[in-house]
Amino acid sequence: MPIAAALIVLILIGGMLGSWFMNNFEYVSEQVRGNMGAEARRNSLLAAERYLSRLGISASSQTGRQLLIEPPPRSGLLLVRDLGPPLPHSRVADLLGWVERGGSLVVTPGNAVEEGRGHPLLEQFAVVVESDEFFEEEEAGSITVPWSEVSLQIDFDSDKWFSVYSEDTYSASPDDGFSHLLRFPWGEGSVTFLSDSDFLTNDRIGEKDHALLLAYLADDLDHAWLLYDSQMPSLISFIWRVAPYLLISIALFGIVAIRRIQYTTGPLLSPRMTKHRDLLEHLQATAEFTWRQNPSMGLLEATRKEVEKRWLVSHPLLQQMDQKARCSWLANHTGMTADSIHRALYSQRGDTGQLIKTTTNLQRLFAALHPDRNEYNGSGSRVK
């Protein structure tokens, strides 16, 4: 019984809390405007495209001049936000041929026409773009859609308007003097000129009657193409659209090539640590190098010159003798033979054995020059 009573109390408390919550709270949906995504920043007519799709029209938006050069295969609405540079007359004729078969062309002249370069499409209908940057800005007025007699509030740019020299046209403007919308019937279709189309961009199409005007422009049409940028795309974008696999192959080849460059070919050399050598190691290395190059000249020439120089200084009369007479004089005063002295001082040839004998004879000559030093006797051995 106590457990059952506790359960009943908990159920009653839960019911009271649920009743209080339902009476004091309700589900409310809120729409929060966030930042534009990457697609909306790239495509200024994205909101217009989705609006037409909600109306049941098959709408798509793109960039480039392809639709101006080659019109769509079926009739529909072709909205060009910026007409861009002038087209060849043959392309204009193809475009008007598409309109004649039931297409609806809506164009904004854009900056190229405003700079005075002209355009064959505007010349075809005797339309001139007028502009005045210092014209006093006015509030948006009401325009009457010429083909339906509907009054709409549209924010046209008051600094740009049209002058038309043709009577076969419908025009609409917020005032009586400046036309901002011109429509020309052409075969089964029509050509519509807008002085500017900024009111159809993502951040302004929801204001006033801007979206409603777009709906009237696409009335009774099943397809719509929105050209939000008629400038030629970059080379990379064009190649990616035409041959994407080529760009992918080039990118993969570049990655493999960069990776391949990082690998070396052949054996790797270990880093050499340079350290300072002492004097004896330096002399040893110098002697080994000299021996490899020319042992006779490298090791003996300096000693020969030094020994001969000391004899010439000690006995100036030797300077007046030639080599043969000098060797004979030295032989008489040292006890050595003239041939051994000549080989020790002047011979340029000899093997390793001859090099040892020459060195010994040079030592004997040097010792005979200073007998008082008691270093070597006449035979080359030290005197005890």
mmCIF file of C-alpha atoms in Angstrom:
data_model
loop_
_atom_site.group_PDB
_atom_site.id
_atom_site.type_symbol
_atom_site.label_atom_id
_atom_site.label_comp_id
_atom_site.label_asym_id
_atom_site.label_seq_id
_atom_site.Cartn_x
_atom_site.Cartn_y
_atom_site.Cartn_z
ATOM 1 C CA MET A 1 0.000 0.000 0.000
ATOM 2 C CA PRO A 2 2.713 2.601 0.783
ATOM 3 C CA ILE A 3 4.402 1.947 -2.602
ATOM 4 C CA ALA A 4 1.131 2.248 -4.513
ATOM 5 C CA ALA A 5 0.280 5.507 -2.720
ATOM 6 C CA ALA A 6 3.727 6.924 -3.565
ATOM 7 C CA LEU A 7 3.273 6.040 -7.237
ATOM 8 C CA ILE A 8 -0.139 7.724 -7.320
ATOM 9 C CA VAL A 9 1.344 10.880 -5.772
ATOM 10 C CA LEU A 10 4.194 10.944 -8.320
ATOM 11 C CA ILE A 11 1.732 10.531 -11.192
ATOM 12 C CA LEU A 12 -0.383 13.408 -9.900
ATOM 13 C CA ILE A 13 2.653 15.676 -9.511
ATOM 14 C CA GLY A 14 3.870 14.782 -13.016
ATOM 15 C CA GLY A 15 0.448 15.524 -14.489
ATOM 16 C CA MET A 16 0.290 18.894 -12.771
ATOM 17 C CA LEU A 17 3.762 19.840 -14.032
ATOM 18 C CA GLY A 18 2.873 18.741 -17.572
ATOM 19 C CA SER A 19 -0.379 20.730 -17.490
ATOM 20 C CA TRP A 20 1.479 23.832 -16.246
ATOM 21 C CA PHE A 21 4.160 23.475 -18.946
ATOM 22 C CA MET A 22 1.631 23.097 -21.782
ATOM 23 C CA ASN A 23 -0.341 26.137 -20.563
ATOM 24 C CA ASN A 24 2.699 28.393 -20.287
ATOM 25 C CA PHE A 25 4.864 27.331 -23.260
ATOM 26 C CA GLU A 26 4.130 26.841 -26.934
ATOM 27 C CA TYR A 27 6.096 25.869 -30.072
ATOM 28 C CA VAL A 28 7.177 28.937 -32.053
ATOM 29 C CA SER A 29 9.170 28.839 -35.325
ATOM 30 C CA GLU A 30 11.513 31.716 -36.054
ATOM 31 C CA GLN A 31 13.321 32.595 -39.246
ATOM 32 C CA VAL A 32 16.871 33.836 -38.633
ATOM 33 C CA ARG A 33 18.747 35.485 -41.457
ATOM 34 C CA GLY A 34 22.304 34.223 -41.557
ATOM 35 C CA ASN A 35 25.307 35.148 -43.620
ATOM 36 C CA MET A 36 25.396 34.413 -47.333
ATOM 37 C CA GLY A 37 26.934 31.136 -48.319
ATOM 38 C CA ALA A 38 29.668 30.754 -50.909
ATOM 39 C CA GLU A 39 27.173 30.059 -53.693
ATOM 40 C CA ALA A 40 25.119 33.166 -52.875
ATOM 41 C CA ARG A 41 28.258 35.341 -52.825
ATOM 42 C CA ARG A 42 29.274 33.996 -56.193
ATOM 43 C CA ASN A 43 25.826 34.077 -57.823
ATOM 44 C CA SER A 44 24.039 37.386 -57.292
ATOM 45 C CA LEU A 45 20.829 35.981 -58.868
ATOM 46 C CA LEU A 46 20.609 32.840 -56.739
ATOM 47 C CA ALA A 47 17.544 34.108 -54.854
ATOM 48 C CA ALA A 48 15.849 34.957 -58.170
ATOM 49 C CA GLU A 49 16.579 31.450 -59.452
ATOM 50 C CA ARG A 50 15.012 29.803 -56.396
ATOM 51 C CA TYR A 51 12.051 32.150 -56.508
ATOM 52 C CA LEU A 52 11.296 31.133 -60.115
ATOM 53 C CA SER A 53 11.713 27.477 -59.154
ATOM 54 C CA ARG A 54 9.021 27.902 -56.477
ATOM 55 C CA LEU A 55 6.729 29.281 -59.186
ATOM 56 C CA GLY A 56 7.091 25.983 -61.061
ATOM 57 C CA ILE A 57 9.538 27.282 -63.657
ATOM 58 C CA SER A 58 12.620 25.236 -64.510
ATOM 59 C CA ALA A 59 15.259 27.861 -63.663
ATOM 60 C CA SER A 60 19.065 27.759 -63.750
ATOM 61 C CA SER A 61 21.764 30.398 -63.435
ATOM 62 C CA GLN A 62 25.226 30.437 -64.935
ATOM 63 C CA THR A 63 28.083 32.660 -65.977
ATOM 64 C CA GLY A 64 29.960 33.306 -69.207
ATOM 65 C CA ARG A 65 28.788 34.321 -72.682
ATOM 66 C CA GLN A 66 27.791 30.899 -73.946
ATOM 67 C CA LEU A 67 24.048 31.598 -73.825
ATOM 68 C CA LEU A 68 24.557 34.849 -75.751
ATOM 69 C CA ILE A 69 26.627 33.123 -78.431
ATOM 70 C CA GLU A 70 24.488 29.983 -78.591
ATOM 71 C CA PRO A 71 20.905 30.679 -77.360
ATOM 72 C CA PRO A 72 19.048 27.963 -75.415
ATOM 73 C CA PRO A 73 17.554 25.109 -77.451
ATOM 74 C CA ARG A 74 13.992 25.854 -76.292
ATOM 75 C CA SER A 75 11.947 28.955 -75.659
ATOM 76 C CA GLY A 76 11.848 30.562 -72.238
ATOM 77 C CA LEU A 77 13.176 33.534 -70.251
ATOM 78 C CA LEU A 78 16.789 34.573 -70.754
ATOM 79 C CA LEU A 79 17.714 37.198 -68.171
ATOM 80 C CA VAL A 80 21.107 38.854 -68.740
ATOM 81 C CA ARG A 81 22.259 41.001 -65.837
ATOM 82 C CA ASP A 82 25.135 42.602 -67.790
ATOM 83 C CA LEU A 83 25.111 42.563 -71.586
ATOM 84 C CA GLY A 84 28.894 42.902 -71.637
ATOM 85 C CA PRO A 85 31.039 43.811 -74.670
ATOM 86 C CA PRO A 86 29.376 44.156 -78.079
ATOM 87 C CA LEU A 87 28.440 40.971 -79.885
ATOM 88 C CA PRO A 88 29.051 40.337 -83.596
ATOM 89 C CA HIS A 89 26.044 41.058 -85.789
ATOM 90 C CA SER A 90 25.744 37.374 -86.665
ATOM 91 C CA ARG A 91 25.391 36.472 -82.972
ATOM 92 C CA VAL A 92 22.814 39.211 -82.468
ATOM 93 C CA ALA A 93 20.866 37.807 -85.420
ATOM 94 C CA ASP A 94 20.947 34.316 -83.868
ATOM 95 C CA LEU A 95 19.778 35.730 -80.543
ATOM 96 C CA LEU A 96 16.880 37.592 -82.156
ATOM 97 C CA GLY A 97 16.027 34.445 -84.107
ATOM 98 C CA TRP A 98 15.628 32.625 -80.796
ATOM 99 C CA VAL A 99 13.360 35.461 -79.553
ATOM 100 C CA GLU A 100 11.305 35.292 -82.743
ATOM 101 C CA ARG A 101 10.587 31.623 -82.054
ATOM 102 C CA GLY A 102 8.961 32.493 -78.714
ATOM 103 C CA GLY A 103 11.842 33.400 -76.400
ATOM 104 C CA SER A 104 11.761 36.297 -73.928
ATOM 105 C CA LEU A 105 15.044 38.201 -73.712
ATOM 106 C CA VAL A 106 15.534 40.544 -70.740
ATOM 107 C CA VAL A 107 18.839 42.428 -70.716
ATOM 108 C CA THR A 108 20.589 45.165 -68.789
ATOM 109 C CA PRO A 109 23.124 47.123 -70.903
ATOM 110 C CA GLY A 110 25.817 47.136 -68.209
ATOM 111 C CA ASN A 111 29.036 49.098 -67.895
ATOM 112 C CA ALA A 112 30.409 48.452 -71.380
ATOM 113 C CA VAL A 113 27.454 50.220 -73.030
ATOM 114 C CA GLU A 114 27.505 53.035 -70.491
ATOM 115 C CA GLU A 115 31.084 53.841 -71.455
ATOM 116 C CA GLY A 116 29.903 54.795 -74.935
ATOM 117 C CA ARG A 117 31.014 51.696 -76.823
ATOM 118 C CA GLY A 118 27.524 50.926 -78.124
ATOM 119 C CA HIS A 119 25.976 47.551 -78.792
ATOM 120 C CA PRO A 120 24.352 46.101 -81.936
ATOM 121 C CA LEU A 121 21.387 44.810 -79.933
ATOM 122 C CA LEU A 122 20.515 48.297 -78.653
ATOM 123 C CA GLU A 123 21.112 49.787 -82.101
ATOM 124 C CA GLN A 124 18.667 47.265 -83.550
ATOM 125 C CA PHE A 125 15.886 48.834 -81.455
ATOM 126 C CA ALA A 126 17.203 52.431 -81.535
ATOM 127 C CA VAL A 127 17.778 52.457 -77.768
ATOM 128 C CA VAL A 128 20.299 54.803 -76.183
ATOM 129 C CA VAL A 129 21.476 54.589 -72.576
ATOM 130 C CA GLU A 130 21.548 57.903 -70.737
ATOM 131 C CA SER A 131 23.257 58.512 -67.410
ATOM 132 C CA ASP A 132 23.977 61.413 -65.103
ATOM 133 C CA GLU A 133 25.991 60.828 -61.938
ATOM 134 C CA PHE A 134 24.987 64.218 -60.591
ATOM 135 C CA PHE A 135 21.311 63.638 -61.103
ATOM 136 C CA GLU A 136 19.391 64.187 -57.873
ATOM 137 C CA GLU A 137 18.524 60.823 -56.326
ATOM 138 C CA GLU A 138 14.791 60.253 -56.131
ATOM 139 C CA GLU A 139 12.573 57.941 -54.204
ATOM 140 C CA ALA A 140 11.318 54.908 -56.074
ATOM 141 C CA GLY A 141 8.067 55.523 -57.814
ATOM 142 C CA SER A 142 5.334 53.319 -59.198
ATOM 143 C CA ILE A 143 5.634 51.894 -62.677
ATOM 144 C CA THR A 144 2.924 50.253 -64.678
ATOM 145 C CA VAL A 145 3.875 47.030 -66.353
ATOM 146 C CA PRO A 146 3.064 47.913 -69.985
ATOM 147 C CA TRP A 147 1.748 44.500 -70.998
ATOM 148 C CA SER A 148 -0.521 43.905 -67.989
ATOM 149 C CA GLU A 149 -1.437 47.381 -66.653
ATOM 150 C CA VAL A 150 -0.241 46.400 -63.143
ATOM 151 C CA SER A 151 1.281 49.093 -60.923
ATOM 152 C CA LEU A 152 4.477 48.031 -59.145
ATOM 153 C CA GLN A 153 6.934 49.682 -56.763
ATOM 154 C CA ILE A 154 10.448 49.191 -58.180
ATOM 155 C CA ASP A 155 13.723 50.787 -57.005
ATOM 156 C CA PHE A 156 15.358 51.635 -60.323
ATOM 157 C CA ASP A 157 18.637 53.555 -60.297
ATOM 158 C CA SER A 158 17.669 57.154 -61.009
ATOM 159 C CA ASP A 159 21.119 57.899 -62.537
ATOM 160 C CA LYS A 160 20.460 55.677 -65.590
ATOM 161 C CA TRP A 161 17.585 55.640 -68.049
ATOM 162 C CA PHE A 162 16.728 55.020 -71.706
ATOM 163 C CA SER A 163 16.066 57.223 -74.670
ATOM 164 C CA VAL A 164 14.212 55.433 -77.449
ATOM 165 C CA TYR A 165 13.688 56.564 -81.023
ATOM 166 C CA SER A 166 11.196 53.901 -82.032
ATOM 167 C CA GLU A 167 7.416 54.033 -81.736
ATOM 168 C CA ASP A 168 6.968 50.267 -81.698
ATOM 169 C CA THR A 169 7.682 49.867 -78.003
ATOM 170 C CA TYR A 170 6.185 49.695 -74.546
ATOM 171 C CA SER A 171 7.947 51.725 -71.871
ATOM 172 C CA ALA A 172 7.582 52.064 -68.128
ATOM 173 C CA SER A 173 9.120 54.584 -65.735
ATOM 174 C CA PRO A 174 8.436 56.036 -62.283
ATOM 175 C CA ASP A 175 7.957 59.443 -63.882
ATOM 176 C CA ASP A 176 6.985 60.903 -67.234
ATOM 177 C CA GLY A 177 10.474 61.807 -68.475
ATOM 178 C CA PHE A 178 12.835 58.875 -68.030
ATOM 179 C CA SER A 179 12.169 55.301 -69.141
ATOM 180 C CA HIS A 180 13.685 52.486 -67.084
ATOM 181 C CA LEU A 181 11.895 49.556 -68.708
ATOM 182 C CA LEU A 182 11.412 49.062 -72.446
ATOM 183 C CA ARG A 183 9.705 46.127 -74.113
ATOM 184 C CA PHE A 184 9.705 45.386 -77.846
ATOM 185 C CA PRO A 185 7.604 42.620 -79.412
ATOM 186 C CA TRP A 186 9.656 40.485 -81.806
ATOM 187 C CA GLY A 187 7.959 37.640 -83.637
ATOM 188 C CA GLU A 188 6.396 35.296 -81.098
ATOM 189 C CA GLY A 189 8.631 36.620 -78.303
ATOM 190 C CA SER A 190 9.817 39.934 -76.909
ATOM 191 C CA VAL A 191 12.973 41.855 -75.974
ATOM 192 C CA THR A 192 12.919 43.767 -72.679
ATOM 193 C CA PHE A 193 15.533 46.313 -71.631
ATOM 194 C CA LEU A 194 16.071 47.240 -67.971
ATOM 195 C CA SER A 195 18.090 50.326 -67.090
ATOM 196 C CA ASP A 196 19.561 48.361 -64.173
ATOM 197 C CA SER A 197 18.890 45.016 -62.529
ATOM 198 C CA ASP A 198 20.384 45.518 -59.077
ATOM 199 C CA PHE A 199 16.897 45.241 -57.588
ATOM 200 C CA LEU A 200 16.889 41.536 -58.625
ATOM 201 C CA THR A 201 20.028 40.641 -56.652
ATOM 202 C CA ASN A 202 19.986 38.445 -53.561
ATOM 203 C CA ASP A 203 19.833 41.216 -50.975
ATOM 204 C CA ARG A 204 17.169 43.350 -52.737
ATOM 205 C CA ILE A 205 14.774 41.006 -54.525
ATOM 206 C CA GLY A 206 12.692 40.639 -51.371
ATOM 207 C CA GLU A 207 12.014 44.369 -51.138
ATOM 208 C CA LYS A 208 8.851 46.068 -52.458
ATOM 209 C CA ASP A 209 7.566 44.537 -55.724
ATOM 210 C CA HIS A 210 10.922 43.419 -57.157
ATOM 211 C CA ALA A 211 10.133 39.705 -57.093
ATOM 212 C CA LEU A 212 6.661 40.354 -58.535
ATOM 213 C CA LEU A 213 8.182 42.120 -61.549
ATOM 214 C CA LEU A 214 10.377 39.060 -62.161
ATOM 215 C CA ALA A 215 7.271 36.890 -62.042
ATOM 216 C CA TYR A 216 5.580 39.080 -64.673
ATOM 217 C CA LEU A 217 8.713 38.879 -66.863
ATOM 218 C CA ALA A 218 8.561 35.062 -66.728
ATOM 219 C CA ASP A 219 4.780 34.828 -67.105
ATOM 220 C CA ASP A 220 3.538 31.831 -69.175
ATOM 221 C CA LEU A 221 7.078 30.473 -69.617
ATOM 222 C CA ASP A 222 8.287 27.045 -68.533
ATOM 223 C CA HIS A 223 12.058 27.642 -68.564
ATOM 224 C CA ALA A 224 14.327 30.419 -67.338
ATOM 225 C CA TRP A 225 18.061 30.996 -67.702
ATOM 226 C CA LEU A 226 19.665 33.638 -65.527
ATOM 227 C CA LEU A 227 23.027 34.931 -66.754
ATOM 228 C CA TYR A 228 24.444 36.673 -63.703
ATOM 229 C CA ASP A 229 27.872 37.391 -65.249
ATOM 230 C CA SER A 230 28.453 37.605 -68.983
ATOM 231 C CA GLN A 231 32.216 38.110 -68.743
ATOM 232 C CA MET A 232 34.443 35.389 -70.083
ATOM 233 C CA PRO A 233 35.539 32.982 -67.324
ATOM 234 C CA SER A 234 39.200 32.519 -66.489
ATOM 235 C CA LEU A 235 41.265 30.069 -68.497
ATOM 236 C CA ILE A 236 41.382 27.595 -65.619
ATOM 237 C CA SER A 237 37.592 27.730 -65.199
ATOM 238 C CA PHE A 238 37.050 27.273 -68.924
ATOM 239 C CA ILE A 239 39.404 24.270 -69.115
ATOM 240 C CA TRP A 240 37.803 22.758 -66.023
ATOM 241 C CA ARG A 241 34.378 23.024 -67.636
ATOM 242 C CA VAL A 242 35.537 21.648 -70.997
ATOM 243 C CA ALA A 243 38.211 19.131 -69.968
ATOM 244 C CA PRO A 244 38.239 18.496 -66.208
ATOM 245 C CA TYR A 245 40.186 15.256 -66.547
ATOM 246 C CA LEU A 246 43.045 17.149 -68.201
ATOM 247 C CA LEU A 247 43.419 19.435 -65.182
ATOM 248 C CA ILE A 248 43.201 16.470 -62.821
ATOM 249 C CA SER A 249 45.926 14.668 -64.786
ATOM 250 C CA ILE A 250 48.172 17.744 -64.753
ATOM 251 C CA ALA A 251 47.673 18.170 -61.003
ATOM 252 C CA LEU A 252 48.498 14.505 -60.320
ATOM 253 C CA PHE A 253 51.532 14.685 -62.590
ATOM 254 C CA GLY A 254 52.753 17.783 -60.730
ATOM 255 C CA ILE A 255 52.372 16.051 -57.363
ATOM 256 C CA VAL A 256 54.278 12.976 -58.592
ATOM 257 C CA ALA A 257 57.000 15.153 -60.166
ATOM 258 C CA ILE A 258 57.494 17.171 -56.977
ATOM 259 C CA ARG A 259 57.614 13.959 -54.977
ATOM 260 C CA ARG A 260 60.111 12.439 -57.403
ATOM 261 C CA ILE A 261 62.427 15.439 -57.156
ATOM 262 C CA GLN A 262 62.747 14.837 -53.430
ATOM 263 C CA TYR A 263 64.441 11.479 -54.076
ATOM 264 C CA THR A 264 68.169 11.405 -54.934
ATOM 265 C CA THR A 265 69.957 9.080 -57.342
ATOM 266 C CA GLY A 266 73.218 7.272 -56.600
ATOM 267 C CA PRO A 267 74.947 6.654 -53.290
ATOM 268 C CA LEU A 268 74.666 9.200 -50.516
ATOM 269 C CA LEU A 269 77.839 10.858 -49.265
ATOM 270 C CA SER A 270 78.177 11.051 -45.530
ATOM 271 C CA PRO A 271 78.759 14.564 -44.243
ATOM 272 C CA ARG A 272 82.427 15.364 -43.752
ATOM 273 C CA MET A 273 83.390 16.914 -40.458
ATOM 274 C CA THR A 274 86.202 19.392 -40.969
ATOM 275 C CA LYS A 275 88.571 19.621 -38.021
ATOM 276 C CA HIS A 276 91.781 21.505 -37.471
ATOM 277 C CA ARG A 277 95.027 19.533 -37.941
ATOM 278 C CA ASP A 278 98.194 20.112 -35.960
ATOM 279 C CA LEU A 279 101.448 21.175 -37.552
ATOM 280 C CA LEU A 280 102.905 17.670 -37.868
ATOM 281 C CA GLU A 281 99.818 16.405 -39.688
ATOM 282 C CA HIS A 282 100.004 19.371 -42.024
ATOM 283 C CA LEU A 283 103.656 18.725 -42.772
ATOM 284 C CA GLN A 284 102.947 15.043 -43.294
ATOM 285 C CA ALA A 285 100.148 15.808 -45.736
ATOM 286 C CA THR A 286 102.281 18.343 -47.583
ATOM 287 C CA ALA A 287 105.145 15.874 -47.878
ATOM 288 C CA GLU A 288 102.834 13.141 -49.182
ATOM 289 C CA PHE A 289 101.370 15.479 -51.765
ATOM 290 C CA THR A 290 104.814 16.654 -52.873
ATOM 291 C CA TRP A 291 106.028 13.075 -53.086
ATOM 292 C CA ARG A 292 103.108 12.080 -55.307
ATOM 293 C CA GLN A 293 103.656 15.027 -57.630
ATOM 294 C CA ASN A 294 107.459 15.127 -58.030
ATOM 295 C CA PRO A 295 109.566 13.659 -55.230
ATOM 296 C CA SER A 296 112.922 14.718 -56.675
ATOM 297 C CA MET A 297 111.979 18.340 -57.268
ATOM 298 C CA GLY A 298 109.597 18.670 -54.343
ATOM 299 C CA LEU A 299 111.752 17.310 -51.521
ATOM 300 C CA LEU A 300 115.319 18.021 -52.690
ATOM 301 C CA GLU A 301 115.190 21.320 -54.542
ATOM 302 C CA ALA A 302 114.926 23.522 -51.463
ATOM 303 C CA THR A 303 117.654 21.566 -49.636
ATOM 304 C CA ARG A 304 120.006 21.697 -52.652
ATOM 305 C CA LYS A 305 119.573 25.426 -52.998
ATOM 306 C CA GLU A 306 120.162 25.986 -49.295
ATOM 307 C CA VAL A 307 123.366 23.839 -49.183
ATOM 308 C CA GLU A 308 124.761 25.401 -52.365
ATOM 309 C CA LYS A 309 123.894 28.895 -51.140
ATOM 310 C CA ARG A 310 125.824 28.394 -47.900
ATOM 311 C CA TRP A 311 128.934 27.119 -49.744
ATOM 312 C CA LEU A 312 128.805 30.091 -52.116
ATOM 313 C CA VAL A 313 128.511 32.522 -49.231
ATOM 314 C CA SER A 314 131.334 30.876 -47.294
ATOM 315 C CA HIS A 315 133.614 30.610 -50.366
ATOM 316 C CA PRO A 316 132.882 33.431 -52.847
ATOM 317 C CA LEU A 317 135.404 32.066 -55.370
ATOM 318 C CA LEU A 318 132.911 29.266 -56.138
ATOM 319 C CA GLN A 319 130.575 31.853 -57.690
ATOM 320 C CA GLN A 320 133.058 32.332 -60.565
ATOM 321 C CA MET A 321 133.203 28.583 -61.394
ATOM 322 C CA ASP A 322 130.879 26.489 -63.522
ATOM 323 C CA GLN A 323 129.198 23.347 -62.145
ATOM 324 C CA LYS A 324 132.014 20.949 -63.128
ATOM 325 C CA ALA A 325 134.796 23.062 -61.664
ATOM 326 C CA ARG A 326 132.702 23.734 -58.580
ATOM 327 C CA CYS A 327 132.146 20.010 -57.971
ATOM 328 C CA SER A 328 135.899 19.334 -58.362
ATOM 329 C CA TRP A 329 136.766 22.037 -55.849
ATOM 330 C CA LEU A 330 134.229 20.716 -53.364
ATOM 331 C CA ALA A 331 135.569 17.164 -53.824
ATOM 332 C CA ASN A 332 139.098 18.297 -52.887
ATOM 333 C CA HIS A 333 137.817 19.985 -49.713
ATOM 334 C CA THR A 334 135.232 17.433 -48.495
ATOM 335 C CA GLY A 335 136.717 14.063 -49.389
ATOM 336 C CA MET A 336 133.718 13.197 -51.573
ATOM 337 C CA THR A 337 133.854 12.363 -55.262
ATOM 338 C CA ALA A 338 132.993 14.970 -57.849
ATOM 339 C CA ASP A 339 130.285 12.721 -59.351
ATOM 340 C CA SER A 340 128.516 12.220 -56.011
ATOM 341 C CA ILE A 341 128.563 15.978 -55.405
ATOM 342 C CA HIS A 342 127.179 16.681 -58.882
ATOM 343 C CA ARG A 343 124.382 14.159 -58.365
ATOM 344 C CA ALA A 344 123.582 15.652 -54.939
ATOM 345 C CA LEU A 345 123.415 19.281 -56.157
ATOM 346 C CA TYR A 346 122.410 19.190 -59.807
ATOM 347 C CA SER A 347 121.069 15.805 -60.963
ATOM 348 C CA GLN A 348 117.340 15.793 -61.867
ATOM 349 C CA ARG A 349 116.784 12.061 -62.270
ATOM 350 C CA GLY A 350 116.827 9.135 -59.957
ATOM 351 C CA ASP A 351 114.778 6.465 -58.286
ATOM 352 C CA THR A 352 113.999 6.013 -54.594
ATOM 353 C CA GLY A 353 117.455 4.521 -53.892
ATOM 354 C CA GLN A 354 119.156 7.399 -55.639
ATOM 355 C CA LEU A 355 117.015 9.816 -53.608
ATOM 356 C CA ILE A 356 118.343 8.305 -50.354
ATOM 357 C CA LYS A 357 121.969 8.564 -51.580
ATOM 358 C CA THR A 358 121.406 12.166 -52.667
ATOM 359 C CA THR A 359 119.976 13.048 -49.279
ATOM 360 C CA THR A 360 122.961 11.460 -47.526
ATOM 361 C CA ASN A 361 125.431 13.363 -49.715
ATOM 362 C CA LEU A 362 123.643 16.648 -49.009
ATOM 363 C CA GLN A 363 123.973 15.946 -45.302
ATOM 364 C CA ARG A 364 127.729 15.304 -45.772
ATOM 365 C CA LEU A 365 128.143 18.527 -47.732
ATOM 366 C CA PHE A 366 126.361 20.472 -45.035
ATOM 367 C CA ALA A 367 128.485 18.815 -42.305
ATOM 368 C CA ALA A 368 131.725 19.532 -44.196
ATOM 369 C CA LEU A 369 130.767 23.200 -44.367
ATOM 370 C CA HIS A 370 130.676 23.365 -40.539
ATOM 371 C CA PRO A 371 133.115 20.730 -39.188
ATOM 372 C CA ASP A 372 133.252 22.519 -35.833
ATOM 373 C CA ARG A 373 129.640 21.543 -35.129
ATOM 374 C CA ASN A 374 130.749 17.881 -34.827
ATOM 375 C CA GLU A 375 127.598 16.481 -36.446
ATOM 376 C CA TYR A 376 128.848 14.266 -39.272
ATOM 377 C CA ASN A 377 132.263 13.019 -40.306
ATOM 378 C CA GLY A 378 133.321 12.520 -43.878
ATOM 379 C CA SER A 379 131.576 9.192 -44.240
ATOM 380 C CA GLY A 380 128.170 10.567 -43.235
ATOM 381 C CA SER A 381 128.054 8.945 -39.785
ATOM 382 C CA ARG A 382 127.856 10.899 -36.594
ATOM 383 C CA VAL A 383 131.106 11.512 -34.719
ATOM 384 C CA LYS A 384 130.968 10.096 -31.199
#
